[in-house]
Coordinates of C-alpha atoms in Angstrom, one line a residue:
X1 CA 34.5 21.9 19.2
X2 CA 34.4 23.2 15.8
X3 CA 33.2 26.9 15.3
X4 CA 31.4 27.7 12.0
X5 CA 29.5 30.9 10.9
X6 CA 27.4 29.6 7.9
X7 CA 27.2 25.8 6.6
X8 CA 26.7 24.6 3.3
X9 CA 24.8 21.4 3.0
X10 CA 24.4 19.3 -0.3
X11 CA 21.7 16.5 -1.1
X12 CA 22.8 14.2 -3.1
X13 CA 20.8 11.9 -4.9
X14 CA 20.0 11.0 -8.7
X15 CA 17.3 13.1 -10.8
X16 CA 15.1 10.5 -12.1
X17 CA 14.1 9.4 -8.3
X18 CA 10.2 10.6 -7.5
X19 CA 10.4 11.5 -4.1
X20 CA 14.1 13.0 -4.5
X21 CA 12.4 16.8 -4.5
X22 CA 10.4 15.8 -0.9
X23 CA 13.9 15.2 0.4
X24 CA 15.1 18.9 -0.8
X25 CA 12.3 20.2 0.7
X26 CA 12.7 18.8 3.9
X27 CA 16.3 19.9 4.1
X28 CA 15.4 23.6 3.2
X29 CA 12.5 23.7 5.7
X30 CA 15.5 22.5 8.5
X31 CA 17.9 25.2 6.9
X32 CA 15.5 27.8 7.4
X33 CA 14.6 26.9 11.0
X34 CA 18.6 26.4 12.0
X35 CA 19.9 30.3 10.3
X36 CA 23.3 30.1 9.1
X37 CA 22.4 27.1 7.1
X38 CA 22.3 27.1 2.9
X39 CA 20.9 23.5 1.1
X40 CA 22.9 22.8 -2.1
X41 CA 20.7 20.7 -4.8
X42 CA 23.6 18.4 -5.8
X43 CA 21.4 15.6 -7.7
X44 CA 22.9 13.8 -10.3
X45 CA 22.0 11.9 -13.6
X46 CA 24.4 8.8 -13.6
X47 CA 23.6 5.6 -12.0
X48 CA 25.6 5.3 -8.5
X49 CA 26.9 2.0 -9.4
X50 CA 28.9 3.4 -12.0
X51 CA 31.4 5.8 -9.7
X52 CA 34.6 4.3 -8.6
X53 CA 36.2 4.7 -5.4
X54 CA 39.0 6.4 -7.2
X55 CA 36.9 9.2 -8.3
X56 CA 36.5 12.2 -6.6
X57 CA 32.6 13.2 -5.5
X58 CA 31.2 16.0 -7.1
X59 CA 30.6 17.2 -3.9
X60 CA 34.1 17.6 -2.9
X61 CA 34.9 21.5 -1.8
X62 CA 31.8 22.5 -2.4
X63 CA 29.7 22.0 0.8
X64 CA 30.3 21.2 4.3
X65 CA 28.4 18.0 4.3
X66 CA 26.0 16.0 2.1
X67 CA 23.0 14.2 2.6
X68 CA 22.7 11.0 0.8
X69 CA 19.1 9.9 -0.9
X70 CA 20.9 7.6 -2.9
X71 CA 19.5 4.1 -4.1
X72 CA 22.2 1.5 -4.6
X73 CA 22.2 -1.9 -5.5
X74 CA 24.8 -4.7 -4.6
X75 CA 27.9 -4.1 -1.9
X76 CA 28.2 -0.6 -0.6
X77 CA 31.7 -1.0 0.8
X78 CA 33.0 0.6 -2.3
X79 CA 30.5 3.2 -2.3
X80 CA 31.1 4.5 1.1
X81 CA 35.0 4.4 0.1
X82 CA 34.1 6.9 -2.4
X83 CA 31.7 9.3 -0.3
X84 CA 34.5 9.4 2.2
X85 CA 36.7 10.9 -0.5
X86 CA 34.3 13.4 0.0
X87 CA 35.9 14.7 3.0
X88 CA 32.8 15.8 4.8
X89 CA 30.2 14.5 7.4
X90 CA 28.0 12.3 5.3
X91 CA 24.4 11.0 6.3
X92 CA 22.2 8.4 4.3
X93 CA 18.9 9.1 4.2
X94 CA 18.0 5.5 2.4
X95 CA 18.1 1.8 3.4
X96 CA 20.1 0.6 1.0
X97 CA 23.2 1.6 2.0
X98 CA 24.1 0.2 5.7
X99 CA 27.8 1.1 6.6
X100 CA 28.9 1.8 10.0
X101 CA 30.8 5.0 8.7
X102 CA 28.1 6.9 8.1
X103 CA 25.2 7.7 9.9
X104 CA 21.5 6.1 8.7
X105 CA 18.4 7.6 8.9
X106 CA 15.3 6.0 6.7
X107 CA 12.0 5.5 7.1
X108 CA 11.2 2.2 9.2
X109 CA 10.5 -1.1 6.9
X110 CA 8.7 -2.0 10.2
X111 CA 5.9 0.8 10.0
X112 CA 5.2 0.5 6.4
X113 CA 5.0 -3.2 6.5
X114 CA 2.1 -3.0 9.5
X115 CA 0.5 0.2 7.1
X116 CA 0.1 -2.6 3.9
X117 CA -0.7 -5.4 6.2
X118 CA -3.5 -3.7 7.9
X119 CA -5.2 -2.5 5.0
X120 CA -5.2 -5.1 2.9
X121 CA -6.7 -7.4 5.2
X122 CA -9.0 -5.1 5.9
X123 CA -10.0 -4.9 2.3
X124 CA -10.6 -8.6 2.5
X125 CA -7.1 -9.9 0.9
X126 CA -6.8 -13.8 1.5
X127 CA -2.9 -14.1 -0.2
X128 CA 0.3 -11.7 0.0
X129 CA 2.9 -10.8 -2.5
X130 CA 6.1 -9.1 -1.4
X131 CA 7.5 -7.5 -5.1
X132 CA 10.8 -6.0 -4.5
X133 CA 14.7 -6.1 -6.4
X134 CA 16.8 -8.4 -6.2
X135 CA 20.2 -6.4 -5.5
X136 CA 19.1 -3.5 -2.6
X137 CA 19.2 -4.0 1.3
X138 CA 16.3 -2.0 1.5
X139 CA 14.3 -4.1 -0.5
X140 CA 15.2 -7.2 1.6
X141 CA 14.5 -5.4 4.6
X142 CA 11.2 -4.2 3.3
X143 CA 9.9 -8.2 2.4
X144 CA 11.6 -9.5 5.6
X145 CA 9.2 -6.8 7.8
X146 CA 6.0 -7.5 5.7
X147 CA 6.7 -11.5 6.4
X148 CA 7.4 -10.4 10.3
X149 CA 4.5 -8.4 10.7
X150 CA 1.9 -11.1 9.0
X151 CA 2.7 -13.6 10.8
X152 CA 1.9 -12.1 14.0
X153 CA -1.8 -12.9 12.4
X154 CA -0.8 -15.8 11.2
X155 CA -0.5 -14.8 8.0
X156 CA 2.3 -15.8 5.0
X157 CA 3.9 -14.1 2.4
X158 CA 5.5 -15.0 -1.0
X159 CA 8.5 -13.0 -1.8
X160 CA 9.5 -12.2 -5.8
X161 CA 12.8 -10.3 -6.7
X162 CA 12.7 -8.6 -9.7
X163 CA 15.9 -7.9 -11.7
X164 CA 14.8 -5.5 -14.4
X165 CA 15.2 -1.6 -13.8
X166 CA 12.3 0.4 -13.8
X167 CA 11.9 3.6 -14.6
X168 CA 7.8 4.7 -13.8
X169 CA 7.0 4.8 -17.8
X170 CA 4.4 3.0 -19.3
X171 CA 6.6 0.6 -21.1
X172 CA 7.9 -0.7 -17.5
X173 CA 5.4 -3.8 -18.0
X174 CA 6.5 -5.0 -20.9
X175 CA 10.2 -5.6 -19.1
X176 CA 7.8 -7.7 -16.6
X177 CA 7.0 -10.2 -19.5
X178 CA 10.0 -12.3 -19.4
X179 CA 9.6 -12.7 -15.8
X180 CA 7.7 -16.1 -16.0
X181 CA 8.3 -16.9 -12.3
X182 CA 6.6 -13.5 -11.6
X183 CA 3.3 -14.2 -14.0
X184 CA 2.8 -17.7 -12.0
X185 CA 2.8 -16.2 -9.1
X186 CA 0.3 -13.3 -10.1
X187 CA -1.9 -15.7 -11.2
X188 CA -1.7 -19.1 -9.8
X189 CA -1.7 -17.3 -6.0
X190 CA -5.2 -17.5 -4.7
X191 CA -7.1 -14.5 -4.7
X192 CA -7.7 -11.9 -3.6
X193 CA -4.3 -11.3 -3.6
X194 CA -2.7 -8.6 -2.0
X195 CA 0.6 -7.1 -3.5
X196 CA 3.3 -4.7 -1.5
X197 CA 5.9 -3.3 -4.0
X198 CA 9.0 -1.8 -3.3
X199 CA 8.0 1.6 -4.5
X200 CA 5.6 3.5 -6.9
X201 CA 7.5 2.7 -9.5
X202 CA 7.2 -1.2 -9.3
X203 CA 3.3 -0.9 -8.0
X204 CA 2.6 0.7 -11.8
X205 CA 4.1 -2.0 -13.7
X206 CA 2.6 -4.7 -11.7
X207 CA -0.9 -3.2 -12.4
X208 CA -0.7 -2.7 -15.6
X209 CA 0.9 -6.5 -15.5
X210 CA -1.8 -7.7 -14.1
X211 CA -4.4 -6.0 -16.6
X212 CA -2.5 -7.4 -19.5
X213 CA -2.9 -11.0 -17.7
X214 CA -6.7 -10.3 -18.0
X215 CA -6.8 -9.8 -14.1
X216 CA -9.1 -7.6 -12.5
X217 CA -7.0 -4.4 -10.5
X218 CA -8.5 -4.4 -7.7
X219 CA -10.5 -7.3 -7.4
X220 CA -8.3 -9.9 -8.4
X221 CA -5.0 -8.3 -7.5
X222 CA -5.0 -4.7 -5.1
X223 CA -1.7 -3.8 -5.4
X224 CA 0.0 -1.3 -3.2
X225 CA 3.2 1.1 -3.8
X226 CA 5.4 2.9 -1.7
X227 CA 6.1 6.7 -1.9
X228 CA 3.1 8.2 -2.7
X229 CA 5.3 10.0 -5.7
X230 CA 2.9 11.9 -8.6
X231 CA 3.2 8.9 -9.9
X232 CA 0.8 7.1 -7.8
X233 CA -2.0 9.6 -8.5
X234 CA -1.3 9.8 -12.1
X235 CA -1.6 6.1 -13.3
X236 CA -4.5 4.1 -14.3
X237 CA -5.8 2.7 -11.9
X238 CA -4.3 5.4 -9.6
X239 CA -2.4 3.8 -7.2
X240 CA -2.7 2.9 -3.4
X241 CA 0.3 4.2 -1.7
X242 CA 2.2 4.4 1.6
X243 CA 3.5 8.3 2.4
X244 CA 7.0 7.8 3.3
X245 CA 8.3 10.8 5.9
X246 CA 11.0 12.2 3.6
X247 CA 10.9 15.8 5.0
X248 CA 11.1 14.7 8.5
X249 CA 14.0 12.0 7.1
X250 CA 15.8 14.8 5.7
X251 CA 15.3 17.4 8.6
X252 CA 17.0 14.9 10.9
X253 CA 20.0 14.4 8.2
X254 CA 20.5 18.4 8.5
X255 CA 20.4 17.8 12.3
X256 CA 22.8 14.9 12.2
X257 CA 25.2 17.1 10.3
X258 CA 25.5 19.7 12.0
X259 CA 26.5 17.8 15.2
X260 CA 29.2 16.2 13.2
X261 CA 29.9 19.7 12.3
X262 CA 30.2 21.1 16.0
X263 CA 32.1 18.0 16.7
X264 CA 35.1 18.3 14.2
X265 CA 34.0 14.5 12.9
X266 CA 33.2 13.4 9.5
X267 CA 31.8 10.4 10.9
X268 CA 30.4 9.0 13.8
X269 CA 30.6 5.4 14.2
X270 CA 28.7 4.8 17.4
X271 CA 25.6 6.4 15.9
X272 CA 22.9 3.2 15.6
X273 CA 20.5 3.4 12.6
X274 CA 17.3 5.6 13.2
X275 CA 13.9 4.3 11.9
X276 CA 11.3 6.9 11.2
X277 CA 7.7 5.7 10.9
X278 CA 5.7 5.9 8.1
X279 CA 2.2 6.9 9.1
X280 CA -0.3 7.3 6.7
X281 CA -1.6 5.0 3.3
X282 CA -3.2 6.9 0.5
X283 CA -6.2 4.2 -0.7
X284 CA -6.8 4.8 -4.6
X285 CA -8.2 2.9 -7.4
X286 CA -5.7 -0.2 -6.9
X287 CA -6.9 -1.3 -3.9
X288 CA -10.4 -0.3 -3.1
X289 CA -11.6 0.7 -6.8
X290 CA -12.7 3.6 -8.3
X291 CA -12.9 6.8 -6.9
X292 CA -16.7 7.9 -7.5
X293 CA -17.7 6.0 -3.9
X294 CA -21.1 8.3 -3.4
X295 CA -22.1 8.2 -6.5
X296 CA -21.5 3.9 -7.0
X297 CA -23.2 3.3 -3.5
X298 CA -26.1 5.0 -4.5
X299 CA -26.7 2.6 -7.6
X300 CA -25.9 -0.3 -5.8
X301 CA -28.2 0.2 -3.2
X302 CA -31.1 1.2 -5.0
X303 CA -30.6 -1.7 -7.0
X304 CA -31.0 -4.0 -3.5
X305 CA -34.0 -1.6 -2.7
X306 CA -35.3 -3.4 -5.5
X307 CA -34.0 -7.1 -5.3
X308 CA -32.3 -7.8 -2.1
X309 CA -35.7 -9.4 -0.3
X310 CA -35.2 -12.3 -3.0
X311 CA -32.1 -12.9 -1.6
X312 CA -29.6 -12.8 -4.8
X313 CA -26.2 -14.2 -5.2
X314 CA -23.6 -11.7 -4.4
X315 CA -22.1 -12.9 -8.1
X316 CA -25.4 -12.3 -9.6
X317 CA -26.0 -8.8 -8.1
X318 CA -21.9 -7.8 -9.4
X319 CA -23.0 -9.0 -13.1
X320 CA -26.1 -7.0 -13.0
X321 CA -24.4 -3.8 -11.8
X322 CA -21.6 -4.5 -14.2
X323 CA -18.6 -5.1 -12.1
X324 CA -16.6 -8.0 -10.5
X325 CA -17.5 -9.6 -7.5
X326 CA -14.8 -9.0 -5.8
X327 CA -14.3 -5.2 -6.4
X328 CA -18.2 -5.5 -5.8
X329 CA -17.7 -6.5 -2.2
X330 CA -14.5 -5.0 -1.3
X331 CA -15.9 -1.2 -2.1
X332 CA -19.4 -2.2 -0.5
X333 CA -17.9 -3.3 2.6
X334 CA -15.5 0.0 2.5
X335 CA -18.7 2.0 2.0
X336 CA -21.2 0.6 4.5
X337 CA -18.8 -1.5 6.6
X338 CA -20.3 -4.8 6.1
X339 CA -20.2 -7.1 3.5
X340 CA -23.2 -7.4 0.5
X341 CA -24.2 -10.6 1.6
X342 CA -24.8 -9.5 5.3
X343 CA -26.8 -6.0 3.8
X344 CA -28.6 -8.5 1.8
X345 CA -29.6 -10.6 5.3
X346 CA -30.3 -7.4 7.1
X347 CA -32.7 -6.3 4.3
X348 CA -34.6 -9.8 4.2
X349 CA -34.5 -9.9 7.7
X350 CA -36.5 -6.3 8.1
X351 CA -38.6 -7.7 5.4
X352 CA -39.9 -10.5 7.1
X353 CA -40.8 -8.6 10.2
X354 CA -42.6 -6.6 8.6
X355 CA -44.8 -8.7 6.8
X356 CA -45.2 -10.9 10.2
X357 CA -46.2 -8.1 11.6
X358 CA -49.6 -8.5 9.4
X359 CA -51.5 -10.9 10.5
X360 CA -53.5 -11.1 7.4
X361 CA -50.5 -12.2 5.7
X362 CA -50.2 -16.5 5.7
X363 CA -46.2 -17.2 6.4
X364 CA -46.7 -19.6 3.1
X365 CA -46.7 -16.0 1.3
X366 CA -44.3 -14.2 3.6
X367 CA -42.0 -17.1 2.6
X368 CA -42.5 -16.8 -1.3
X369 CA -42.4 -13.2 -0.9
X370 CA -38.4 -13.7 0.4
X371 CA -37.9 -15.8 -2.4
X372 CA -37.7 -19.0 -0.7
X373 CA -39.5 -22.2 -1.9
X374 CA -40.5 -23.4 0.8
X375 CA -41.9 -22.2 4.3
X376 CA -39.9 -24.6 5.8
X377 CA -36.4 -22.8 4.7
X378 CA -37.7 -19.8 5.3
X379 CA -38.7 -20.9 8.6
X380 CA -34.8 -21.9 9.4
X381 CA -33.3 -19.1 8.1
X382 CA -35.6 -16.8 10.3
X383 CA -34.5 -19.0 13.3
X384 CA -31.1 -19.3 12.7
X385 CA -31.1 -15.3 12.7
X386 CA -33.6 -14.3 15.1
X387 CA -33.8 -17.0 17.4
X388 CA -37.2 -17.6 16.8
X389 CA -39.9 -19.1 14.4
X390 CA -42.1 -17.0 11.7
X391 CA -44.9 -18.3 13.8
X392 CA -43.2 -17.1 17.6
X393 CA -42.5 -14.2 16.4
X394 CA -45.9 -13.2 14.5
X395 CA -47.6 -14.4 18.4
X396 CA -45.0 -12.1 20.2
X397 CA -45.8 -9.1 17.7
X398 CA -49.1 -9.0 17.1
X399 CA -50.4 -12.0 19.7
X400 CA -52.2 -13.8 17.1
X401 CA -49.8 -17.3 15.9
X402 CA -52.1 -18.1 13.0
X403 CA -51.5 -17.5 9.7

């Protein structure tokens, strides 16, 4: 066992990532609970890909041990070579690098898979996209979940692999347009469709994709990103997000370490992959539309105190309010819980009891009134509902069937 007074732990990682800062944090937060412990910001600006195993880590004699927040693409065998030359306890805090010399911890693929599914069914979604790149394990772990997890409701998904880097700026689309496979899919796949991207970054470009395809965000497409970076809260539409647990990730990395530490190990071969859970979606503009709910609700319903006994076309009652149909319906059944179409029934419904409750009132007028030609329809759709006629249900009310 391995005596130490004070530790000096490094994160490692690359500058441009979003959510590189939550990983510091978390790593600090651990330090401070566990004295004796200093975090070393050891992020750096060059790709990861481009070290050699030959090289020495910038880390080397100047911490105790590093955690990794490192996104890699293609074979990590060379990779891990070089973070060895390290000579310190290593941990990875990411997916994409899956090596039995170092220790993994990352958030579980699982649990954000289950957080996209549920919500966008619940937003009405009837297709599912899986966006992701073509060269990490983390993004193939990712699309392999979401396809898991849907089918347990007998649901499928279409996964796309993208191979141009993006960076989060607003010129990210325009490296989407050569990707015809990627444009058939966006809009030949019936809609709603329902799209999970690998991150924040990705979620952006296929928005603003989508908008440059003449596709309604979110009620042709409701696109959903992972991180919950600044990002997600800064792009137009903002963007629906899944909170991934990087302090909690990083806090068990400091943890990890200093075991290794105590130990006298640099690695720790035995140690199985941990999976922490995501636990919490952000819903913005992408998914369930803008953001002034109160405010929309109130327009929309006076505008069905007004029209809804006729009976209007969902379609109809979207054009007159000045918004798709299906960004009409998918924020009108967030708001009430129930879709326009039922509000519309309950409201006819209420109508027609109330106007059989007057017997002064012929059913020919209580029909008309509804908006139905005939007394006849009306007379079936009050059945079908109630489970009795205009004329059974006047008797019951008001004990007089006439009229």
């Amino acid at each position: 066992m391995q005596s130490f007074r004070h530790l000096r732990l490094g994160l490692v990682g690359n500058v441009r990532s979003p959510i590189i800062g939550r990983y510091l944090d978390g790593m600090i937060a651990a330090a401070n609970v566990q004295s004796g412990t200093t975090v070393v910001d050891l992020r750096v600006a060059a790709e990861f890909s481009r070290f050699k195993p030959t090289d020495v880590p910038p880390w080397r004699g100047r911490v105790d041990g590093v955690v990794l927040a490192i996104g890699y693409e293609g074979p990590t065998g060379e990779l891990v070579d070089w973070v060895m030359r390290g000579g310190v306890p290593a941990v990875s805090v990411r997916g994409d690098i899956l090596d039995p010399r170092l220790p993994v911890i990352y958030t579980d693929p699982g649990s954000i898979a289950r957080l996209a599914m549920d919500h966008l069914l619940g937003i009405g979604v009837e297709s599912f996209l899986h966006v992701g790149y073509t060269q990490t394990q983390g993004s193939r772990a990712r699309a392999e979940a979401f396809a898991r997890v849907l089918a347990t409701r007998g649901r499928a998904t279409v996964t796309h692999d993208i191979d141009a880097l993006l960076f989060g700026g607003i010129d990210d689309e325009a490296r989407l347009e050569q990707d015809r496979p990627l444009t058939e899919l966006l809009t030949s796949l019936p809609r709603p469709l329902g799209v999970l991207c690998l991150n924040d970054w990705t979620a952006r470009a296929i928005a603003f994709r989508c908008q440059r395809l003449g596709l309604d965000v979110p009620g042709d497409v409701a696109v959903v990103g992972v991180d919950d970076s600044a990002l997600a809260a800064g792009s137009v539409p903002t963007l629906t997000s899944i909170k991934v647990p990087c302090e909690a990730v990083a806090a068990r990395g400091v943890a990890v370490l200093r075991e290794l530490l105590a130990a006298g190990r640099i690695s720790r071969p035995e140690m199985p992959v941990e999976l922490v859970p995501a636990t919490e979606l952000v819903p913005r503009e992408s998914t369930v539309g803008e953001p002034d709910g109160a405010g929309s609700l109130a327009r929309w319903l006076a505008y069905l105190d007004e029209h809804a006994h006729k009976g209007p076309p969902t379609a109809q009652i979207a054009e007159d309010l000045g918004i798709s149909r299906r960004t009409f319906e998918r924020q009108f059944r967030r708001l009430v819980g129930h879709s326009p179409s039922e509000e519309i029934r309950i409201r006819r419904l209420d109508r027609a009891k109330a106007l059989l409750a007057d017997p002064t009132v012929p059913i020919t007028a209580v029909a008309a009134e509804l908006g139905f030609a005939e007394a006849a329809a009306f007379s079936r759709f009050f059945r079908r509902h109630i489970g009795q006629t205009p004329r059974e249900y006047r008797q019951a009310a008001t004990g007089q069937p006439t009229g």
